[in-house]
Amino acid sequence: MDDDKAYEGLTPAARAAYLGRIGVPDPGEPSAQALARLQEAHLRAVPFENLSLHLGETVVLDPAALVAKVVERRRGGFCYELNGAFAELLRSLGYRVSLLSGRVFDGERLGPPFDHLALRVDLDEPWLVDVGFGRFSRLPLRLDGRAPQPDPHGTFIVAPYGAHGELDVRMDGAPQYRLDPRPYPLADFGPTCWWQSTSPDSPFTRSTTCSVLTEDGGRTTLSGTRLIRSAADGTRTERQLTGAEALSAYREHFGIALDRLPG
């Protein structure tokens, strides 16, 4: 991209390429149904992965760079990258999108602000859209809904917390993250993204992971060199791979071609 030219969003050709990447034809006018199709397709096509951190690649929080990584380089990423790129696709399709800061729960303990990036999409009502949290809701969640929301991956509750409009998101009763309702620009996530990418205390620097939703609603995950397959019914198989087998698994299961193992 020309540094002297301001980024103006996806071109029609770039939008078509992104839709091709996730296997979705032009979804037409913005709607809740189309949004659900787009989210599920993204989860099936684009893996949640932290390989850049272990391949010596810099995570660049720039919209054009994020889209290029997902579409042109056929890679995935973690929350800042996946939801940052998906926001650009949704905006190009006419959706009103805001970036929300989340604090991730570790048990009952909360992480720092900007620990997670999620999306608010405003249609007739606001929706929580998230393609960057690994195993989470397969479909968008109503941000204003307070009743339990059934999803193929569990039952979710979005509950108010405190006096400042924060929202706690729970999955099958377990807290996942706390959302700040205020919208933020992508650049505001930069410092925490840098910490997540570089600190030895970050869970992302300790080991490699690559995970994607499968056609049957389960997940395939490569954790280090362990190939884990989790079916929708909860059954799980695990196999330790050789280095050569792991490189083949990246290509076969995630469409990622590497010339060496990360790490």
Short mmCIF file of N, CA, C and O in Angstrom, two decimals, residues 52-53 57-62 66 69 77-82 112-117 186-199 202 204-205:
data_model
loop_
_atom_site.label_atom_id
_atom_site.label_comp_id
_atom_site.label_asym_id
_atom_site.label_seq_id
_atom_site.Cartn_x
_atom_site.Cartn_y
_atom_site.Cartn_z
N SER A 52 2.44 -16.29 13.87
CA SER A 52 3.34 -15.16 13.58
C SER A 52 4.29 -14.90 14.73
O SER A 52 5.46 -14.56 14.52
N LEU A 53 3.80 -15.06 15.96
CA LEU A 53 4.61 -14.78 17.14
C LEU A 53 5.79 -15.74 17.24
O LEU A 53 6.81 -15.43 17.87
N GLU A 57 7.43 -13.05 12.76
CA GLU A 57 6.65 -12.09 12.00
C GLU A 57 6.03 -11.05 12.95
O GLU A 57 5.57 -11.40 14.03
N THR A 58 6.03 -9.80 12.54
CA THR A 58 5.44 -8.74 13.35
C THR A 58 3.95 -8.65 13.09
O THR A 58 3.51 -8.69 11.94
N VAL A 59 3.17 -8.55 14.16
CA VAL A 59 1.73 -8.33 14.03
C VAL A 59 1.50 -6.84 13.82
O VAL A 59 1.84 -6.02 14.68
N VAL A 60 0.95 -6.48 12.67
CA VAL A 60 0.76 -5.09 12.31
C VAL A 60 -0.74 -4.77 12.37
O VAL A 60 -1.52 -5.32 11.59
N LEU A 61 -1.13 -3.90 13.29
CA LEU A 61 -2.54 -3.52 13.42
C LEU A 61 -2.86 -2.40 12.44
O LEU A 61 -3.08 -1.25 12.82
N ASP A 62 -2.89 -2.76 11.20
CA ASP A 62 -3.24 -1.86 10.10
C ASP A 62 -4.30 -2.58 9.28
O ASP A 62 -4.12 -3.76 8.93
N LEU A 66 -3.99 -6.43 7.85
CA LEU A 66 -4.77 -7.52 8.42
C LEU A 66 -5.55 -8.26 7.34
O LEU A 66 -5.58 -9.49 7.31
N LYS A 69 -3.22 -10.37 5.20
CA LYS A 69 -2.78 -11.60 5.86
C LYS A 69 -3.84 -12.69 5.71
O LYS A 69 -3.54 -13.84 5.40
N GLY A 77 -5.05 -15.69 12.52
CA GLY A 77 -4.50 -14.74 13.47
C GLY A 77 -5.19 -14.88 14.79
O GLY A 77 -5.97 -15.81 15.02
N PHE A 78 -4.90 -13.94 15.72
CA PHE A 78 -5.65 -13.93 16.97
C PHE A 78 -6.61 -12.75 16.95
O PHE A 78 -6.86 -12.17 15.90
N CYS A 79 -7.22 -12.43 18.09
CA CYS A 79 -8.43 -11.59 18.08
C CYS A 79 -8.25 -10.26 17.37
O CYS A 79 -9.10 -9.86 16.57
N TYR A 80 -7.14 -9.57 17.62
CA TYR A 80 -6.94 -8.26 17.02
C TYR A 80 -6.92 -8.36 15.49
O TYR A 80 -7.45 -7.50 14.78
N GLU A 81 -6.30 -9.42 15.00
CA GLU A 81 -6.18 -9.60 13.55
C GLU A 81 -7.48 -10.09 12.93
O GLU A 81 -7.94 -9.54 11.92
N LEU A 82 -8.09 -11.12 13.50
CA LEU A 82 -9.28 -11.72 12.90
C LEU A 82 -10.47 -10.77 12.95
O LEU A 82 -11.14 -10.54 11.93
N PRO A 112 -6.38 -7.44 31.53
CA PRO A 112 -6.35 -5.98 31.42
C PRO A 112 -7.31 -5.48 30.35
O PRO A 112 -7.77 -6.25 29.49
N PRO A 113 -7.62 -4.18 30.35
CA PRO A 113 -8.37 -3.60 29.24
C PRO A 113 -7.64 -3.84 27.92
O PRO A 113 -6.41 -3.93 27.88
N PHE A 114 -8.41 -3.96 26.84
CA PHE A 114 -7.90 -4.23 25.49
C PHE A 114 -7.26 -5.62 25.38
O PHE A 114 -6.53 -5.90 24.44
N ASP A 115 -7.57 -6.48 26.35
CA ASP A 115 -7.10 -7.86 26.33
C ASP A 115 -7.69 -8.63 25.15
O ASP A 115 -7.12 -9.58 24.66
N HIS A 116 -8.87 -8.16 24.71
CA HIS A 116 -9.57 -8.81 23.61
C HIS A 116 -10.25 -7.74 22.76
O HIS A 116 -10.66 -6.70 23.28
N LEU A 117 -10.34 -8.01 21.47
CA LEU A 117 -11.07 -7.13 20.55
C LEU A 117 -12.27 -7.90 20.02
O LEU A 117 -12.12 -8.98 19.44
N LEU A 186 -8.81 1.14 16.14
CA LEU A 186 -7.93 -0.02 16.13
C LEU A 186 -6.59 0.28 16.80
O LEU A 186 -6.03 -0.58 17.50
N ALA A 187 -6.08 1.49 16.63
CA ALA A 187 -4.76 1.83 17.19
C ALA A 187 -4.73 1.72 18.71
O ALA A 187 -3.66 1.45 19.29
N ASP A 188 -5.87 1.88 19.37
CA ASP A 188 -5.89 1.81 20.83
C ASP A 188 -5.60 0.40 21.35
O ASP A 188 -5.26 0.23 22.53
N PHE A 189 -5.74 -0.60 20.50
CA PHE A 189 -5.44 -1.97 20.91
C PHE A 189 -3.96 -2.30 20.74
O PHE A 189 -3.52 -3.38 21.15
N GLY A 190 -3.19 -1.37 20.15
CA GLY A 190 -1.79 -1.64 19.85
C GLY A 190 -0.92 -2.01 21.03
O GLY A 190 -0.20 -3.01 20.98
N PRO A 191 -0.94 -1.23 22.13
CA PRO A 191 -0.05 -1.57 23.24
C PRO A 191 -0.31 -2.95 23.83
O PRO A 191 0.64 -3.70 24.12
N THR A 192 -1.58 -3.32 24.02
CA THR A 192 -1.87 -4.64 24.60
C THR A 192 -1.58 -5.74 23.59
O THR A 192 -1.12 -6.83 23.96
N CYS A 193 -1.82 -5.47 22.30
CA CYS A 193 -1.45 -6.44 21.27
C CYS A 193 0.06 -6.69 21.29
O CYS A 193 0.51 -7.84 21.19
N TRP A 194 0.83 -5.62 21.44
CA TRP A 194 2.30 -5.76 21.52
C TRP A 194 2.68 -6.60 22.73
O TRP A 194 3.53 -7.49 22.64
N TRP A 195 2.03 -6.35 23.88
CA TRP A 195 2.34 -7.14 25.08
C TRP A 195 1.99 -8.60 24.85
O TRP A 195 2.77 -9.50 25.17
N GLN A 196 0.80 -8.85 24.28
CA GLN A 196 0.40 -10.24 24.03
C GLN A 196 1.37 -10.94 23.07
O GLN A 196 1.58 -12.15 23.15
N SER A 197 1.98 -10.15 22.17
CA SER A 197 2.86 -10.72 21.15
C SER A 197 4.28 -10.93 21.63
O SER A 197 5.03 -11.70 21.00
N THR A 198 4.68 -10.27 22.71
CA THR A 198 6.09 -10.26 23.10
C THR A 198 6.38 -10.69 24.52
O THR A 198 7.49 -11.17 24.81
N SER A 199 5.46 -10.54 25.44
CA SER A 199 5.74 -10.81 26.84
C SER A 199 5.83 -12.30 27.13
O SER A 199 4.99 -13.08 26.67
N SER A 202 2.61 -13.66 28.46
CA SER A 202 1.45 -13.79 27.59
C SER A 202 1.20 -15.26 27.27
O SER A 202 2.15 -16.00 26.95
N PHE A 204 0.07 -16.36 24.62
CA PHE A 204 0.31 -16.58 23.20
C PHE A 204 1.78 -16.80 22.87
O PHE A 204 2.10 -17.34 21.81
N THR A 205 2.70 -16.37 23.75
CA THR A 205 4.12 -16.55 23.46
C THR A 205 4.64 -17.88 24.01
O THR A 205 5.76 -18.27 23.69
#
